[in-house]
GROMACS .gro file of C-alpha atoms in nm:
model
  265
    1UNK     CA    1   0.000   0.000   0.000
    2UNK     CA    2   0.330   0.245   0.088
    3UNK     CA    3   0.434   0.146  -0.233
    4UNK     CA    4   0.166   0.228  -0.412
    5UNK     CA    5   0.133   0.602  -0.302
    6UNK     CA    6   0.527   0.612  -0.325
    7UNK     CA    7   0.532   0.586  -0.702
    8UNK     CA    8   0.334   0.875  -0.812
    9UNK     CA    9   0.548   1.101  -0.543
   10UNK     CA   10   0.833   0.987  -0.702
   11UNK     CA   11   0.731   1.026  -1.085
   12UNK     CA   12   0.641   1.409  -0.974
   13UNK     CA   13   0.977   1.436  -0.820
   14UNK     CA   14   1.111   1.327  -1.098
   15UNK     CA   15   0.895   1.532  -1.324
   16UNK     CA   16   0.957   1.817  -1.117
   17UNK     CA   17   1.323   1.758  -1.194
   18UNK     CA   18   1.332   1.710  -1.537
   19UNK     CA   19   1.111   2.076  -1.560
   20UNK     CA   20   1.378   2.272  -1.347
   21UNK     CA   21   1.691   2.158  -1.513
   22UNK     CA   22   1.558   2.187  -1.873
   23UNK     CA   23   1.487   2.564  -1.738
   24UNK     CA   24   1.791   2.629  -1.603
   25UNK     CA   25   1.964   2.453  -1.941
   26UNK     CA   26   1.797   2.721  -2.155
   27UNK     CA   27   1.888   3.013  -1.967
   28UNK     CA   28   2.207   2.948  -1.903
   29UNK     CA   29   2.205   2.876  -2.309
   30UNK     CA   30   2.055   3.236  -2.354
   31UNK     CA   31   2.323   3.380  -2.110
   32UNK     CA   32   2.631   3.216  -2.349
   33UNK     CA   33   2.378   3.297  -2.661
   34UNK     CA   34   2.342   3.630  -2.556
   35UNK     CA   35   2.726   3.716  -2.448
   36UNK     CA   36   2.892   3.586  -2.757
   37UNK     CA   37   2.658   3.769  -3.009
   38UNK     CA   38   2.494   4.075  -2.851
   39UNK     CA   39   2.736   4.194  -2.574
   40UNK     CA   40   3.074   4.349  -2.567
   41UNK     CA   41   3.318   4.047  -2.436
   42UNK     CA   42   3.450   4.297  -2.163
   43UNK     CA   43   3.103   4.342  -2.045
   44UNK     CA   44   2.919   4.000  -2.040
   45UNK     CA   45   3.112   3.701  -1.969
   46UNK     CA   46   3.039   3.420  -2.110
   47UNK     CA   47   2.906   3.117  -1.857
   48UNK     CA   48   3.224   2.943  -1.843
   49UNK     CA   49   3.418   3.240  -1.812
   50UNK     CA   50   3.195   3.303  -1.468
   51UNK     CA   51   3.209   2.954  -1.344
   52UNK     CA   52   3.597   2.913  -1.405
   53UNK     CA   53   3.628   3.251  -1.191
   54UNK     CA   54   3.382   3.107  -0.937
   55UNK     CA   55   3.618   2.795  -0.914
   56UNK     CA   56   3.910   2.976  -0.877
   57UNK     CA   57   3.747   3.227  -0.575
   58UNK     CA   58   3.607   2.848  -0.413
   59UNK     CA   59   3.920   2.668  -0.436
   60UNK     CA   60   4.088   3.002  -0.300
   61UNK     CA   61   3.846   3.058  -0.023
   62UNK     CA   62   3.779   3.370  -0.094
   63UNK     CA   63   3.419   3.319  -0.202
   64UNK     CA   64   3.337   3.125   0.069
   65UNK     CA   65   3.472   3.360   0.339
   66UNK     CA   66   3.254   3.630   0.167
   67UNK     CA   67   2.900   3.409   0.187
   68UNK     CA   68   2.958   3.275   0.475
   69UNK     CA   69   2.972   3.649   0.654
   70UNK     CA   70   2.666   3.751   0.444
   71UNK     CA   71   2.479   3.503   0.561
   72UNK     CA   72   2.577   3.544   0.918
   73UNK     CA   73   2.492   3.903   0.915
   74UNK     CA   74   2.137   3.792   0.732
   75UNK     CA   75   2.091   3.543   0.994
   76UNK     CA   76   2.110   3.822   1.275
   77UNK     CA   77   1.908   4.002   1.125
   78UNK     CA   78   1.683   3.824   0.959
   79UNK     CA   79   1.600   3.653   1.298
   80UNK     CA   80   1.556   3.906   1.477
   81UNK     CA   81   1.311   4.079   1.225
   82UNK     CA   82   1.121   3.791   1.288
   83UNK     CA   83   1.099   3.784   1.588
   84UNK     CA   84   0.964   4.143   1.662
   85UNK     CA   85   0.754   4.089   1.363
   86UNK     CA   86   0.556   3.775   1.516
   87UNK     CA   87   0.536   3.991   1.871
   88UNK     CA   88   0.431   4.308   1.717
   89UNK     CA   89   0.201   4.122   1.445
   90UNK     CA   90   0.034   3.944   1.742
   91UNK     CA   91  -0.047   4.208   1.939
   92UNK     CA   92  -0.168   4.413   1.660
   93UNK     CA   93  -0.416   4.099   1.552
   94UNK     CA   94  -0.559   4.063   1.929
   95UNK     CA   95  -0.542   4.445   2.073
   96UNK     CA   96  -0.722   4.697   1.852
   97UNK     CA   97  -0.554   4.966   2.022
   98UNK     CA   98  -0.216   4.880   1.925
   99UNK     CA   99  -0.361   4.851   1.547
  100UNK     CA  100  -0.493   5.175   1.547
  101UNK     CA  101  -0.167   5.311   1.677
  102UNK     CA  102   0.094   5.085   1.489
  103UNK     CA  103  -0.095   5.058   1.150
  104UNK     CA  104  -0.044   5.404   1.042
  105UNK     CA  105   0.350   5.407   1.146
  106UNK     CA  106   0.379   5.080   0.894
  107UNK     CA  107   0.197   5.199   0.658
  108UNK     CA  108   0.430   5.519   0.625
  109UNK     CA  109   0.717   5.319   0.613
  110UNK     CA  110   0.591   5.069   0.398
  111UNK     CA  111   0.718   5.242   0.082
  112UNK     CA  112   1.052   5.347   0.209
  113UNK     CA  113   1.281   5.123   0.097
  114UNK     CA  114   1.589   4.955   0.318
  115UNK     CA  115   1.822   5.085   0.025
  116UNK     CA  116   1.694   5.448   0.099
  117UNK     CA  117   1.812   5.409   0.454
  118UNK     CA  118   2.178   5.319   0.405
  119UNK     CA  119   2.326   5.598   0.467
  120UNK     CA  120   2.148   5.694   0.734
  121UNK     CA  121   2.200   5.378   0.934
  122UNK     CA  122   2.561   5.438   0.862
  123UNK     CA  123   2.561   5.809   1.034
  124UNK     CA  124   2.330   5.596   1.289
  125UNK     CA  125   2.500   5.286   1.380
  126UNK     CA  126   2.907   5.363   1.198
  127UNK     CA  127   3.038   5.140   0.947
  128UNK     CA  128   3.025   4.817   1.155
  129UNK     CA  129   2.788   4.543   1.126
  130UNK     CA  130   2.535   4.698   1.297
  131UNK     CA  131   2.433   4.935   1.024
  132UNK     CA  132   2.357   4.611   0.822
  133UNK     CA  133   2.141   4.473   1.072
  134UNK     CA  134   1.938   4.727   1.130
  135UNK     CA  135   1.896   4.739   0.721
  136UNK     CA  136   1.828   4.392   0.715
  137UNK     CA  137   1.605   4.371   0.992
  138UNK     CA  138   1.379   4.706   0.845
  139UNK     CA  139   1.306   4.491   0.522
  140UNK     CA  140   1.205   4.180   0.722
  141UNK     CA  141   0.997   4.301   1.036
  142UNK     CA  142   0.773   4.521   0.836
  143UNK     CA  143   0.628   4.214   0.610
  144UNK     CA  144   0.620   3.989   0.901
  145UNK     CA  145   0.427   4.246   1.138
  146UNK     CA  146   0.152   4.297   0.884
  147UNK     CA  147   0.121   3.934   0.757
  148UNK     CA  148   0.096   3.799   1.152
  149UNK     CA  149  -0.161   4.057   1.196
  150UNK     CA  150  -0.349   3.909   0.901
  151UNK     CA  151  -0.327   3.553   1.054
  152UNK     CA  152  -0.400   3.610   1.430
  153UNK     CA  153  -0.715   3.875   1.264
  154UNK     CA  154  -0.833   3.601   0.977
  155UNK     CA  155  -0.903   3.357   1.335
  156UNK     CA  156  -1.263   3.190   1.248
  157UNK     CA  157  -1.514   3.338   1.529
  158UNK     CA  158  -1.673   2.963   1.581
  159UNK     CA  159  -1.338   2.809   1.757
  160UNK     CA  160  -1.329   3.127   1.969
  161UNK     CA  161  -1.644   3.127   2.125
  162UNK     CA  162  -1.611   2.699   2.127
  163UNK     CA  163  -1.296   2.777   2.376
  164UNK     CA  164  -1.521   3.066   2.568
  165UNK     CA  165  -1.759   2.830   2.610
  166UNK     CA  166  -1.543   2.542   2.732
  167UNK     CA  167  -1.378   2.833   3.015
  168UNK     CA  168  -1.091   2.854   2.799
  169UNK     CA  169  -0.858   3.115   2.938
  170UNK     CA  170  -0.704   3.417   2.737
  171UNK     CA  171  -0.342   3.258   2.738
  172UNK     CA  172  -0.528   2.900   2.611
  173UNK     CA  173  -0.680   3.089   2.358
  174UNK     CA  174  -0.379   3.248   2.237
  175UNK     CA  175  -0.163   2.959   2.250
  176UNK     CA  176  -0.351   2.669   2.113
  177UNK     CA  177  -0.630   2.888   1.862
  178UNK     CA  178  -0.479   3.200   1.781
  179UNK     CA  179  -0.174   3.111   1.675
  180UNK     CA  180  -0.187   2.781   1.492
  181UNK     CA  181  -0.471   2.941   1.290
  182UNK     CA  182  -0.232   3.238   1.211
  183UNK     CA  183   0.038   3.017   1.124
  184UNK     CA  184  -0.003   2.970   0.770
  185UNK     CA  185   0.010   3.359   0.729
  186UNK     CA  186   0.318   3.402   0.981
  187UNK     CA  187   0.524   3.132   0.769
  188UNK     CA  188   0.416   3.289   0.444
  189UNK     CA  189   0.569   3.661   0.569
  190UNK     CA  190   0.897   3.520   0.678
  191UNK     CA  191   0.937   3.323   0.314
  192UNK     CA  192   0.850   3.655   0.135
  193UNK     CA  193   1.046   3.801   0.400
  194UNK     CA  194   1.321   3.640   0.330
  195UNK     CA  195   1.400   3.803   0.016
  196UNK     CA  196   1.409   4.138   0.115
  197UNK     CA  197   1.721   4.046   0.384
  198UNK     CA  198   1.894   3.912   0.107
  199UNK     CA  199   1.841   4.303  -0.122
  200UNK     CA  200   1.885   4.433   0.212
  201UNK     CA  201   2.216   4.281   0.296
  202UNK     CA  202   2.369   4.337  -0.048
  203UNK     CA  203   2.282   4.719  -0.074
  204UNK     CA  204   2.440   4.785   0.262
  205UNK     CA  205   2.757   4.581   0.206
  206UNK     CA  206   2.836   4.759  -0.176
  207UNK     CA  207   2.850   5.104   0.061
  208UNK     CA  208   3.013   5.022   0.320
  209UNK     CA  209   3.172   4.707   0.388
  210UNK     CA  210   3.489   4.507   0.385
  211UNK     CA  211   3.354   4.158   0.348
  212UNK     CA  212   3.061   4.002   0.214
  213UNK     CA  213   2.880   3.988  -0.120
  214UNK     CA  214   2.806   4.285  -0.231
  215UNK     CA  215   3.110   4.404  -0.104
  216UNK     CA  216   3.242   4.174  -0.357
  217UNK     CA  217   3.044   4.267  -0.625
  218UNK     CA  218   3.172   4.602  -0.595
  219UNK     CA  219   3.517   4.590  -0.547
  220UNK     CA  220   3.456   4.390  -0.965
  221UNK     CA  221   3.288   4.688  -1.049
  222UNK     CA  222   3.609   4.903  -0.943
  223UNK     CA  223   3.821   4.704  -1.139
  224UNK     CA  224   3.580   4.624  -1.414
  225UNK     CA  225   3.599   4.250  -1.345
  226UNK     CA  226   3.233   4.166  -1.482
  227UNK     CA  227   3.305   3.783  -1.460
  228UNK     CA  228   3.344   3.848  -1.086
  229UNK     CA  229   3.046   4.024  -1.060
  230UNK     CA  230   2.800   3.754  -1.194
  231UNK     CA  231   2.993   3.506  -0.950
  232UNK     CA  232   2.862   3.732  -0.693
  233UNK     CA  233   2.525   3.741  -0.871
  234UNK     CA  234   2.523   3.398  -0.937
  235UNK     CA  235   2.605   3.273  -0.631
  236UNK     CA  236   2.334   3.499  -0.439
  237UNK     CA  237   2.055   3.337  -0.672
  238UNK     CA  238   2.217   2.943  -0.578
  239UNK     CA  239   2.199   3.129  -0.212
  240UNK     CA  240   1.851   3.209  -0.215
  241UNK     CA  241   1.709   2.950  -0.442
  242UNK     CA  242   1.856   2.659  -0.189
  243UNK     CA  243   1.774   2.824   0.129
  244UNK     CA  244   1.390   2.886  -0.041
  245UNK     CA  245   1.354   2.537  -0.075
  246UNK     CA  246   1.495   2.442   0.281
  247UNK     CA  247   1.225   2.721   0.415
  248UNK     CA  248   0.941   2.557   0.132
  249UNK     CA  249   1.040   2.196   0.292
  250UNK     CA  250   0.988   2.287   0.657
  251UNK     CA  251   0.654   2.524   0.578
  252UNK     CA  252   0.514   2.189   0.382
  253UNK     CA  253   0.558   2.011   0.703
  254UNK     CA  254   0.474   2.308   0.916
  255UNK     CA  255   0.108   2.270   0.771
  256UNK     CA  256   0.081   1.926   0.739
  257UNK     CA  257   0.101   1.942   1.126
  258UNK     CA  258  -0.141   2.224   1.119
  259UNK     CA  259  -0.415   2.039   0.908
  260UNK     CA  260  -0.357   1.761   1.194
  261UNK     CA  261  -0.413   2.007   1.440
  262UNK     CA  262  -0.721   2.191   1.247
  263UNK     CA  263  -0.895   1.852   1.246
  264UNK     CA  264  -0.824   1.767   1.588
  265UNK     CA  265  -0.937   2.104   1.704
   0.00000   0.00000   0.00000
């Protein structure tokens, strides 16, 4: 019987497969297409060019010392983002009060974006890593506020008054309806959320930085190394595509739980 529902996963794996790398065949096929008959040689490197650079910066270490400080300073801030987000979203969802007063602060800010507020988190916070936090963490908390606010809000009415009527308590309410309803919504901002560290974190290391990606990236652009550059841009797609599908993995499971939970409930 395993067996059975086994075989259709695995022919839509395997489907799935098939679809991604015949996608990623023709563009990088456009990309050598494209830089050996419509570009200047100096100015679009050709994909061999980029992945024999991209060797050469792995086997030197170089590249990896530079991702692997981006996506420490991402992580910081990233989680914490997240964390205020959830707290803040929460509150806003449950107390209308603190909507009515937080609502129209987001809502200002909503349009400002983190690259606007570089160099003002560097007169803020210096040229240390704390400037990029703070960046980072502005892209992520606002998506995650308003997104947990949705969830704890979009709570169906019937399984709140079920609990009243059971002498539920606040807390129980919050704990065990509130927030596995909202769940689906919170998981959801932090994906999208995710993004916007990873534009955050590259605007404020091309300004000021001494490590990282888009310090990288611009240190090519100083000495016109393009092939360098789409490493850097290359390697920040691989870096987001895989840690999408690590975060797409554990949100598939994440509500698989839930749907056990909304039945039980």
């Amino acid at each position: 019987m395993e067996c059975r529902f086994m075989q259709p996963r695995l022919a839509l794996l395997l489907k799935h497969t098939a679809i991604t790398a015949v996608s990623i065949s023709l563009a990088i096929f456009a990309w050598a297409l494209f830089a050996r008959y419509f570009a200047f040689p100096d100015l679009v490197p050709s994909p061999w060019e980029t992945f024999g650079t991209g060797a050469q910066l792995l086997s030197s270490g170089a590249l990896l010392n530079h991702v692997g400080v981006s996506l420490e300073r991402v992580l910081v801030g990233y989680a914490a983002g997240c964390a205020i987000g959830i707290f803040v979203g929460a509150l806003m969802g449950r107390i209308r009060t603190v909507a009515q007063f937080v609502d129209p602060l987001l809502q200002f800010m909503r349009p400002i974006s983190p690259v606007a507020l570089v160099p003002l988190s560097i007169i803020w916070f210096g040229i240390g890593d704390m400037s990029r936090y703070f960046i980072i963490f502005y892209g992520v908390v606002i998506i995650v506020i308003l997104n947990t606010a949705a969830g704890v809000v979009s709570t169906p009415n019937i399984r709140l008054n079920a609990a009243k009527c059971l002498g539920a308590r606040r807390s129980q309410i919050f704990r065990r309806i509130i927030i596995p309803s909202a769940v689906p919504y919170i998981l959801t901002g932090m994906r999208v959320a995710l993004g916007f560290a990873f534009m955050g974190i590259v605007a404020a290391e091309m300004i000021a930085a001494q490590s990282g990606i888009g310090y990288l990236i611009m240190q090519s652009r100083m000495l016109l190394r393009t092939d360098i550059m789409f490493v850097g841009l290359v390697t920040l797609g691989l870096l987001g595509a895989a840690i999408d599908g690590c975060f797409k993995l554990a949100i598939n499971r994440t509500m698989q739980r839930f749907m056990e939970h909304q039945i039980n409930v």
